[in-house]
């Protein structure tokens, strides 16, 4: 899929003019990939997209990476690729593209050393983080991006559908995770981004990754997995399973409450409501059932070329959701020392509600183990 990079550049330039920004410098990051289709690594040699507010952008790359840069969507669409040799002052070359800039913005992930070098080279220039300038564009997904997210979600759903192969009594979380990682690639991802297998008490730690703990009969197991497809779009889906025997009664009781909270949030979310209101409706269901203190994180995050990006579904975010925004709805209940559960779907907002991209069952499934 060739991203429509020319229109993205035009839109970012329009935002720059609106905010009196003279230049935007973007080093290897999801922002660079979004604006150029170029998936470069952040290395010691400078790679930078330089976007002046009112003239043509330039992609500055080390000479040895010429072939890769020239295959990018931006270069194919006619963007100038400027090469620097090993002994060139690459940063000076980048700044020479925007000699009169007074206000320069840089991507949020630019190395601090580079930001400081820009300030040292141009002491009179104001340097700011591009932040919302780019987030504002990236969180409103185009049709091609939604199609890519749908494809990523379908691939991770195929892995969840096979979970009975991976979660077994007597197998460690680490062993299960290695098998799951293999399946993430086999089912159509280009990279494995993360594999969380939280069995028993480890399920009560939302960002637990894996350990050598061995799965026991009746263990609830939180499995939160994701990867990226060849065009860079991410999957992220959590299901909570029980392995080998029925779970204890307390778990079954709160799992039902969690399921109801997640459904309430998915039914409520749509274009026109605020991000924080989606968080609130779920939190209310949990609070009414007495679990308020056990839901210890925000409801969700945007997703696209990064797994966590705007919009964040969190109290205090009064952003009004729009059609085409993609984000997770992933409430959880975590009982320290015992077990936990989380249910996560990626959704796309529209005017009537949301489309859930993940569709494997959310009902409590007891795997044979
Ligand atoms: Zn997370
Ligand atoms: Zn997740
Ligand atoms: Zn997530």
Tab-separated table of C-alpha atoms and ligand atoms in Angstrom:
chain	number	residue	atom	x	y	z
A	1	UNK	CA	0.000	0.000	0.000
A	2	UNK	CA	1.450	3.370	-0.971
A	3	UNK	CA	0.536	5.958	1.585
A	4	UNK	CA	-0.678	9.191	0.088
A	5	UNK	CA	2.385	11.008	1.353
A	6	UNK	CA	1.945	14.106	-0.802
A	7	UNK	CA	-1.405	14.890	0.803
A	8	UNK	CA	-0.006	14.226	4.297
A	9	UNK	CA	2.826	16.704	3.647
A	10	UNK	CA	0.314	19.288	2.416
A	11	UNK	CA	-1.825	18.807	5.542
A	12	UNK	CA	1.133	19.098	7.906
A	13	UNK	CA	2.268	22.269	6.110
A	14	UNK	CA	-1.231	23.732	6.508
A	15	UNK	CA	-1.068	23.039	10.272
A	16	UNK	CA	2.409	24.577	10.427
A	17	UNK	CA	1.167	27.781	8.779
A	18	UNK	CA	-1.769	27.845	11.215
A	19	UNK	CA	0.624	27.636	14.179
A	20	UNK	CA	3.332	29.969	12.763
A	21	UNK	CA	5.842	27.124	12.618
A	22	UNK	CA	8.550	27.723	10.001
A	23	UNK	CA	10.118	24.294	9.806
A	24	UNK	CA	9.562	20.711	10.914
A	25	UNK	CA	12.445	18.244	11.349
A	26	UNK	CA	11.529	14.566	11.620
A	27	UNK	CA	14.092	11.857	12.411
A	28	UNK	CA	13.417	8.082	12.133
A	29	UNK	CA	10.158	7.369	13.964
A	30	UNK	CA	6.530	6.544	13.256
A	31	UNK	CA	6.182	10.226	12.312
A	32	UNK	CA	8.801	9.804	9.567
A	33	UNK	CA	7.095	6.666	8.316
A	34	UNK	CA	3.728	8.439	8.327
A	35	UNK	CA	5.006	11.418	6.321
A	36	UNK	CA	7.306	9.600	3.872
A	37	UNK	CA	6.592	5.869	3.974
A	38	UNK	CA	10.298	5.489	4.900
A	39	UNK	CA	10.928	3.034	7.750
A	40	UNK	CA	14.459	4.089	8.724
A	41	UNK	CA	16.402	3.122	11.853
A	42	UNK	CA	17.531	5.823	14.285
A	43	UNK	CA	21.323	5.591	14.015
A	44	UNK	CA	24.326	7.857	14.575
A	45	UNK	CA	24.235	9.086	10.964
A	46	UNK	CA	21.487	11.667	10.561
A	47	UNK	CA	18.357	10.796	8.611
A	48	UNK	CA	15.863	13.673	8.618
A	49	UNK	CA	12.839	14.896	6.760
A	50	UNK	CA	12.977	18.684	6.608
A	51	UNK	CA	9.615	20.315	5.920
A	52	UNK	CA	9.583	24.077	5.362
A	53	UNK	CA	6.166	25.637	5.943
A	54	UNK	CA	5.919	27.053	2.440
A	55	UNK	CA	8.298	25.204	0.127
A	56	UNK	CA	9.159	21.660	-0.913
A	57	UNK	CA	10.371	19.184	1.736
A	58	UNK	CA	13.708	17.382	1.518
A	59	UNK	CA	14.630	13.909	2.774
A	60	UNK	CA	18.237	14.001	4.005
A	61	UNK	CA	19.869	10.558	4.264
A	62	UNK	CA	23.351	9.055	4.626
A	63	UNK	CA	24.749	8.216	1.178
A	64	UNK	CA	24.996	4.529	2.077
A	65	UNK	CA	21.203	4.388	2.622
A	66	UNK	CA	20.402	5.908	-0.742
A	67	UNK	CA	18.810	2.766	-2.203
A	68	UNK	CA	16.382	2.341	0.710
A	69	UNK	CA	15.439	6.024	0.751
A	70	UNK	CA	14.821	6.090	-2.993
A	71	UNK	CA	12.380	3.185	-2.640
A	72	UNK	CA	10.244	5.122	-0.126
A	73	UNK	CA	6.782	6.310	-1.080
A	74	UNK	CA	7.918	9.926	-0.726
A	75	UNK	CA	10.872	9.551	-3.105
A	76	UNK	CA	8.721	7.645	-5.590
A	77	UNK	CA	6.219	10.510	-5.406
A	78	UNK	CA	8.993	12.954	-6.323
A	79	UNK	CA	10.355	14.211	-2.984
A	80	UNK	CA	13.985	15.351	-3.222
A	81	UNK	CA	16.444	12.950	-1.546
A	82	UNK	CA	19.594	14.768	-0.403
A	83	UNK	CA	22.628	12.606	0.393
A	84	UNK	CA	25.342	13.307	2.938
A	85	UNK	CA	28.769	11.679	2.904
A	86	UNK	CA	30.634	10.427	5.979
A	87	UNK	CA	32.558	13.696	6.508
A	88	UNK	CA	29.720	16.141	5.756
A	89	UNK	CA	28.109	18.190	8.530
A	90	UNK	CA	24.691	16.591	8.068
A	91	UNK	CA	22.914	18.747	10.628
A	92	UNK	CA	24.167	21.924	8.919
A	93	UNK	CA	22.857	20.547	5.615
A	94	UNK	CA	19.440	19.961	7.185
A	95	UNK	CA	19.298	23.457	8.656
A	96	UNK	CA	20.418	24.974	5.330
A	97	UNK	CA	17.102	23.783	3.857
A	98	UNK	CA	15.361	26.271	6.194
A	99	UNK	CA	17.902	29.120	6.524
A	100	UNK	CA	15.431	31.760	7.751
A	101	UNK	CA	13.355	29.653	10.146
A	102	UNK	CA	12.704	31.328	13.502
A	103	UNK	CA	10.474	28.609	14.967
A	104	UNK	CA	11.494	24.999	14.333
A	105	UNK	CA	9.569	21.967	15.567
A	106	UNK	CA	11.097	18.512	15.922
A	107	UNK	CA	9.512	15.076	16.242
A	108	UNK	CA	8.842	14.031	19.845
A	109	UNK	CA	11.287	11.119	19.591
A	110	UNK	CA	14.285	13.077	18.309
A	111	UNK	CA	17.381	12.294	20.382
A	112	UNK	CA	18.099	14.954	23.009
A	113	UNK	CA	21.671	15.202	21.658
A	114	UNK	CA	20.286	16.246	18.244
A	115	UNK	CA	17.878	18.790	19.721
A	116	UNK	CA	20.736	20.322	21.717
A	117	UNK	CA	22.946	20.343	18.601
A	118	UNK	CA	20.245	22.254	16.684
A	119	UNK	CA	20.054	24.793	19.498
A	120	UNK	CA	23.839	25.137	19.567
A	121	UNK	CA	24.004	25.595	15.794
A	122	UNK	CA	21.167	28.160	15.718
A	123	UNK	CA	21.097	29.918	19.117
A	124	UNK	CA	18.430	32.427	18.012
A	125	UNK	CA	15.970	29.803	16.755
A	126	UNK	CA	13.144	28.534	19.007
A	127	UNK	CA	12.953	24.749	19.011
A	128	UNK	CA	9.740	23.015	20.102
A	129	UNK	CA	8.344	19.496	20.098
A	130	UNK	CA	6.043	18.868	17.124
A	131	UNK	CA	3.691	16.945	19.456
A	132	UNK	CA	0.133	17.755	18.580
A	133	UNK	CA	1.030	19.086	15.123
A	134	UNK	CA	1.577	15.494	13.999
A	135	UNK	CA	-0.698	13.724	16.478
A	136	UNK	CA	-3.618	15.765	15.155
A	137	UNK	CA	-3.047	14.287	11.712
A	138	UNK	CA	-2.110	10.775	12.741
A	139	UNK	CA	-5.072	10.120	15.038
A	140	UNK	CA	-7.556	10.753	12.197
A	141	UNK	CA	-7.116	7.586	10.186
A	142	UNK	CA	-7.602	7.454	6.450
A	143	UNK	CA	-9.472	4.658	4.763
A	144	UNK	CA	-6.247	2.854	3.827
A	145	UNK	CA	-5.028	3.029	7.417
A	146	UNK	CA	-8.283	1.570	8.746
A	147	UNK	CA	-7.921	-1.255	6.211
A	148	UNK	CA	-4.377	-1.920	7.489
A	149	UNK	CA	-5.542	-1.933	11.135
A	150	UNK	CA	-8.343	-4.334	10.216
A	151	UNK	CA	-5.823	-6.660	8.619
A	152	UNK	CA	-3.544	-6.496	11.688
A	153	UNK	CA	-6.497	-7.210	14.002
A	154	UNK	CA	-7.585	-10.202	11.945
A	155	UNK	CA	-4.040	-11.589	12.145
A	156	UNK	CA	-3.870	-11.273	15.952
A	157	UNK	CA	-7.372	-12.748	16.249
A	158	UNK	CA	-6.122	-15.861	14.446
A	159	UNK	CA	-3.447	-16.216	17.145
A	160	UNK	CA	-6.009	-15.891	19.958
A	161	UNK	CA	-8.210	-18.467	18.224
A	162	UNK	CA	-5.306	-20.946	18.585
A	163	UNK	CA	-4.619	-20.223	22.290
A	164	UNK	CA	-5.547	-23.768	23.316
A	165	UNK	CA	-2.357	-24.937	21.562
A	166	UNK	CA	-0.149	-22.633	23.609
A	167	UNK	CA	-1.550	-22.434	27.161
A	168	UNK	CA	-1.074	-25.773	28.891
A	169	UNK	CA	-0.945	-26.873	32.499
A	170	UNK	CA	2.715	-27.558	33.347
A	171	UNK	CA	4.067	-25.162	30.719
A	172	UNK	CA	5.789	-21.956	31.863
A	173	UNK	CA	4.626	-18.508	30.783
A	174	UNK	CA	7.948	-18.132	28.945
A	175	UNK	CA	7.479	-21.358	26.986
A	176	UNK	CA	3.913	-20.412	26.065
A	177	UNK	CA	5.053	-16.926	25.022
A	178	UNK	CA	7.698	-18.324	22.664
A	179	UNK	CA	5.044	-20.411	20.901
A	180	UNK	CA	2.679	-17.427	20.764
A	181	UNK	CA	5.432	-15.237	19.264
A	182	UNK	CA	5.967	-17.818	16.527
A	183	UNK	CA	2.238	-17.828	15.789
A	184	UNK	CA	2.106	-14.004	15.633
A	185	UNK	CA	4.582	-14.159	12.729
A	186	UNK	CA	3.014	-17.240	11.147
A	187	UNK	CA	-0.435	-15.624	11.112
A	188	UNK	CA	0.654	-12.620	9.077
A	189	UNK	CA	2.641	-10.107	11.118
A	190	UNK	CA	6.077	-8.798	10.132
A	191	UNK	CA	7.154	-8.167	13.745
A	192	UNK	CA	6.242	-9.334	17.244
A	193	UNK	CA	5.886	-6.213	19.399
A	194	UNK	CA	4.999	-7.750	22.768
A	195	UNK	CA	3.707	-10.932	24.368
A	196	UNK	CA	2.218	-10.722	27.857
A	197	UNK	CA	1.326	-14.042	29.490
A	198	UNK	CA	0.231	-13.342	33.069
A	199	UNK	CA	-0.809	-16.525	34.846
A	200	UNK	CA	-2.392	-16.693	38.296
A	201	UNK	CA	-1.068	-13.871	40.515
A	202	UNK	CA	1.005	-12.466	37.621
A	203	UNK	CA	-2.271	-11.568	35.900
A	204	UNK	CA	-2.795	-8.935	38.593
A	205	UNK	CA	0.141	-6.905	37.181
A	206	UNK	CA	-1.148	-5.179	34.032
A	207	UNK	CA	2.261	-4.800	32.348
A	208	UNK	CA	3.749	-8.098	33.494
A	209	UNK	CA	5.543	-9.615	30.515
A	210	UNK	CA	6.471	-13.265	31.117
A	211	UNK	CA	8.190	-15.310	33.811
A	212	UNK	CA	9.193	-18.894	34.521
A	213	UNK	CA	6.003	-19.461	36.512
A	214	UNK	CA	4.348	-22.706	35.463
A	215	UNK	CA	0.630	-22.669	34.620
A	216	UNK	CA	-1.478	-24.578	37.177
A	217	UNK	CA	-4.970	-26.094	36.767
A	218	UNK	CA	-7.685	-23.448	37.144
A	219	UNK	CA	-5.289	-20.530	36.587
A	220	UNK	CA	-6.721	-17.458	34.921
A	221	UNK	CA	-4.170	-16.302	32.303
A	222	UNK	CA	-4.138	-12.793	30.842
A	223	UNK	CA	-2.783	-12.878	27.272
A	224	UNK	CA	-2.101	-9.452	25.715
A	225	UNK	CA	-0.330	-9.658	22.364
A	226	UNK	CA	0.500	-7.508	19.376
A	227	UNK	CA	2.693	-7.052	16.346
A	228	UNK	CA	2.948	-5.023	13.178
A	229	UNK	CA	2.070	-5.856	9.602
A	230	UNK	CA	4.438	-5.237	6.684
A	231	UNK	CA	3.046	-1.733	6.186
A	232	UNK	CA	3.691	-0.852	9.837
A	233	UNK	CA	0.202	-0.887	11.377
A	234	UNK	CA	-0.143	-2.481	14.799
A	235	UNK	CA	-2.339	-5.071	16.439
A	236	UNK	CA	-3.053	-5.222	20.186
A	237	UNK	CA	-5.609	-7.570	21.718
A	238	UNK	CA	-6.138	-9.047	25.176
A	239	UNK	CA	-8.184	-12.045	26.157
A	240	UNK	CA	-8.208	-13.743	29.566
A	241	UNK	CA	-8.375	-17.523	29.601
A	242	UNK	CA	-8.733	-20.166	32.272
A	243	UNK	CA	-6.602	-23.290	31.833
A	244	UNK	CA	-7.264	-26.890	32.768
A	245	UNK	CA	-10.043	-26.556	35.369
A	246	UNK	CA	-12.854	-24.215	36.419
A	247	UNK	CA	-11.595	-20.997	38.050
A	248	UNK	CA	-12.382	-20.025	41.625
A	249	UNK	CA	-15.779	-18.426	42.220
A	250	UNK	CA	-14.390	-14.959	42.941
A	251	UNK	CA	-12.738	-14.859	39.523
A	252	UNK	CA	-15.854	-15.973	37.661
A	253	UNK	CA	-17.851	-13.304	39.453
A	254	UNK	CA	-15.631	-10.358	38.597
A	255	UNK	CA	-14.976	-11.591	35.059
A	256	UNK	CA	-18.699	-11.152	34.373
A	257	UNK	CA	-18.557	-7.607	35.731
A	258	UNK	CA	-15.544	-6.843	33.533
A	259	UNK	CA	-17.283	-8.218	30.470
A	260	UNK	CA	-20.250	-5.987	31.185
A	261	UNK	CA	-18.017	-2.935	31.669
A	262	UNK	CA	-16.184	-3.509	28.378
A	263	UNK	CA	-19.475	-4.039	26.515
A	264	UNK	CA	-20.931	-0.876	28.056
A	265	UNK	CA	-17.915	1.112	26.881
A	266	UNK	CA	-18.035	-0.326	23.355
A	267	UNK	CA	-21.787	0.426	23.163
A	268	UNK	CA	-21.255	3.976	24.414
A	269	UNK	CA	-18.204	5.038	22.386
A	270	UNK	CA	-18.828	6.916	19.129
A	271	UNK	CA	-17.896	10.066	17.242
A	272	UNK	CA	-19.121	13.079	19.231
A	273	UNK	CA	-18.445	11.854	22.785
A	274	UNK	CA	-15.314	12.777	24.737
A	275	UNK	CA	-12.461	10.361	25.328
A	276	UNK	CA	-12.839	10.692	29.104
A	277	UNK	CA	-16.553	9.842	28.995
A	278	UNK	CA	-15.722	6.423	27.524
A	279	UNK	CA	-13.420	5.809	30.474
A	280	UNK	CA	-16.089	6.971	32.935
A	281	UNK	CA	-18.904	4.697	31.777
A	282	UNK	CA	-16.734	1.621	32.258
A	283	UNK	CA	-15.365	2.754	35.581
A	284	UNK	CA	-18.934	3.295	36.800
A	285	UNK	CA	-19.922	-0.318	36.029
A	286	UNK	CA	-16.911	-1.579	37.965
A	287	UNK	CA	-17.530	0.821	40.846
A	288	UNK	CA	-21.199	-0.204	41.127
A	289	UNK	CA	-20.046	-3.803	41.581
A	290	UNK	CA	-17.423	-2.816	44.170
A	291	UNK	CA	-14.298	-3.139	41.992
A	292	UNK	CA	-13.414	0.548	41.514
A	293	UNK	CA	-10.046	0.305	43.264
A	294	UNK	CA	-8.964	-2.704	41.181
A	295	UNK	CA	-9.102	-0.945	37.771
A	296	UNK	CA	-5.732	0.753	37.984
A	297	UNK	CA	-5.116	2.096	34.466
A	298	UNK	CA	-6.741	4.182	31.758
A	299	UNK	CA	-9.306	2.564	29.475
A	300	UNK	CA	-7.236	2.737	26.325
A	301	UNK	CA	-4.904	4.326	23.807
A	302	UNK	CA	-4.921	5.223	20.149
A	303	UNK	CA	-3.192	2.845	17.743
A	304	UNK	CA	-1.762	3.106	14.242
A	305	UNK	CA	1.905	3.103	13.249
A	306	UNK	CA	2.578	2.975	17.014
A	307	UNK	CA	0.882	0.735	19.551
A	308	UNK	CA	0.338	3.631	21.955
A	309	UNK	CA	-0.491	6.988	20.383
A	310	UNK	CA	-3.256	9.577	20.633
A	311	UNK	CA	-6.127	9.632	21.465
A	312	UNK	CA	-5.731	8.393	25.050
A	313	UNK	CA	-8.985	7.209	26.638
A	314	UNK	CA	-8.402	8.623	30.077
A	315	UNK	CA	-10.041	10.891	32.656
A	316	UNK	CA	-9.079	14.482	31.869
A	317	UNK	CA	-8.926	14.023	28.089
A	318	UNK	CA	-11.806	16.154	26.830
A	319	UNK	CA	-10.973	15.495	23.192
A	320	UNK	CA	-14.178	14.833	21.239
A	321	UNK	CA	-13.820	11.559	19.352
A	322	UNK	CA	-14.238	11.698	15.579
A	323	UNK	CA	-15.166	9.172	12.926
A	324	UNK	CA	-12.015	7.358	11.839
A	325	UNK	CA	-10.227	7.501	15.177
A	326	UNK	CA	-8.754	4.135	16.227
A	327	UNK	CA	-8.208	3.203	19.867
A	328	UNK	CA	-8.339	0.364	22.379
A	329	UNK	CA	-11.061	-0.315	24.942
A	330	UNK	CA	-9.357	-2.445	27.573
A	331	UNK	CA	-10.697	-2.298	31.116
A	332	UNK	CA	-9.221	-4.688	33.659
A	333	UNK	CA	-9.703	-5.927	37.211
A	334	UNK	CA	-6.566	-6.807	39.158
A	335	UNK	CA	-6.617	-8.475	42.568
A	336	UNK	CA	-3.062	-8.244	43.962
A	337	UNK	CA	-1.640	-11.613	44.979
A	338	UNK	CA	-4.555	-13.530	43.439
A	339	UNK	CA	-5.247	-13.030	39.724
A	340	UNK	CA	-6.533	-10.503	37.223
A	341	UNK	CA	-8.439	-10.113	33.983
A	342	UNK	CA	-8.459	-7.725	31.048
A	343	UNK	CA	-10.524	-7.640	27.867
A	344	UNK	CA	-9.175	-5.514	25.017
A	345	UNK	CA	-10.506	-4.709	21.570
A	346	UNK	CA	-9.278	-2.190	19.011
A	347	UNK	CA	-12.210	-0.109	17.738
A	348	UNK	CA	-12.787	2.482	15.016
A	349	UNK	CA	-15.237	5.256	15.893
A	350	UNK	CA	-18.056	6.172	13.540
A	351	UNK	CA	-21.190	8.281	13.921
A	352	UNK	CA	-23.392	5.388	15.056
A	353	UNK	CA	-20.923	3.696	17.432
A	354	UNK	CA	-17.694	1.800	16.989
A	355	UNK	CA	-16.538	-1.030	14.782
A	356	UNK	CA	-14.745	-3.623	16.911
A	357	UNK	CA	-11.825	-4.911	14.857
A	358	UNK	CA	-11.184	-7.841	17.221
A	359	UNK	CA	-13.931	-10.409	17.138
A	360	UNK	CA	-12.824	-13.578	18.972
A	361	UNK	CA	-15.132	-14.517	21.841
A	362	UNK	CA	-14.953	-12.458	25.014
A	363	UNK	CA	-16.980	-14.986	27.024
A	364	UNK	CA	-14.883	-16.781	29.623
A	365	UNK	CA	-13.235	-19.721	27.873
A	366	UNK	CA	-11.835	-22.618	29.879
A	367	UNK	CA	-9.104	-24.204	27.739
A	368	UNK	CA	-8.603	-27.936	28.104
A	369	UNK	CA	-4.998	-27.424	29.171
B	1	LIG	ZN1	-0.532	-1.385	27.954
B	2	LIG	ZN1	-2.809	-4.788	24.857
B	3	LIG	ZN1	-3.574	-1.863	24.431
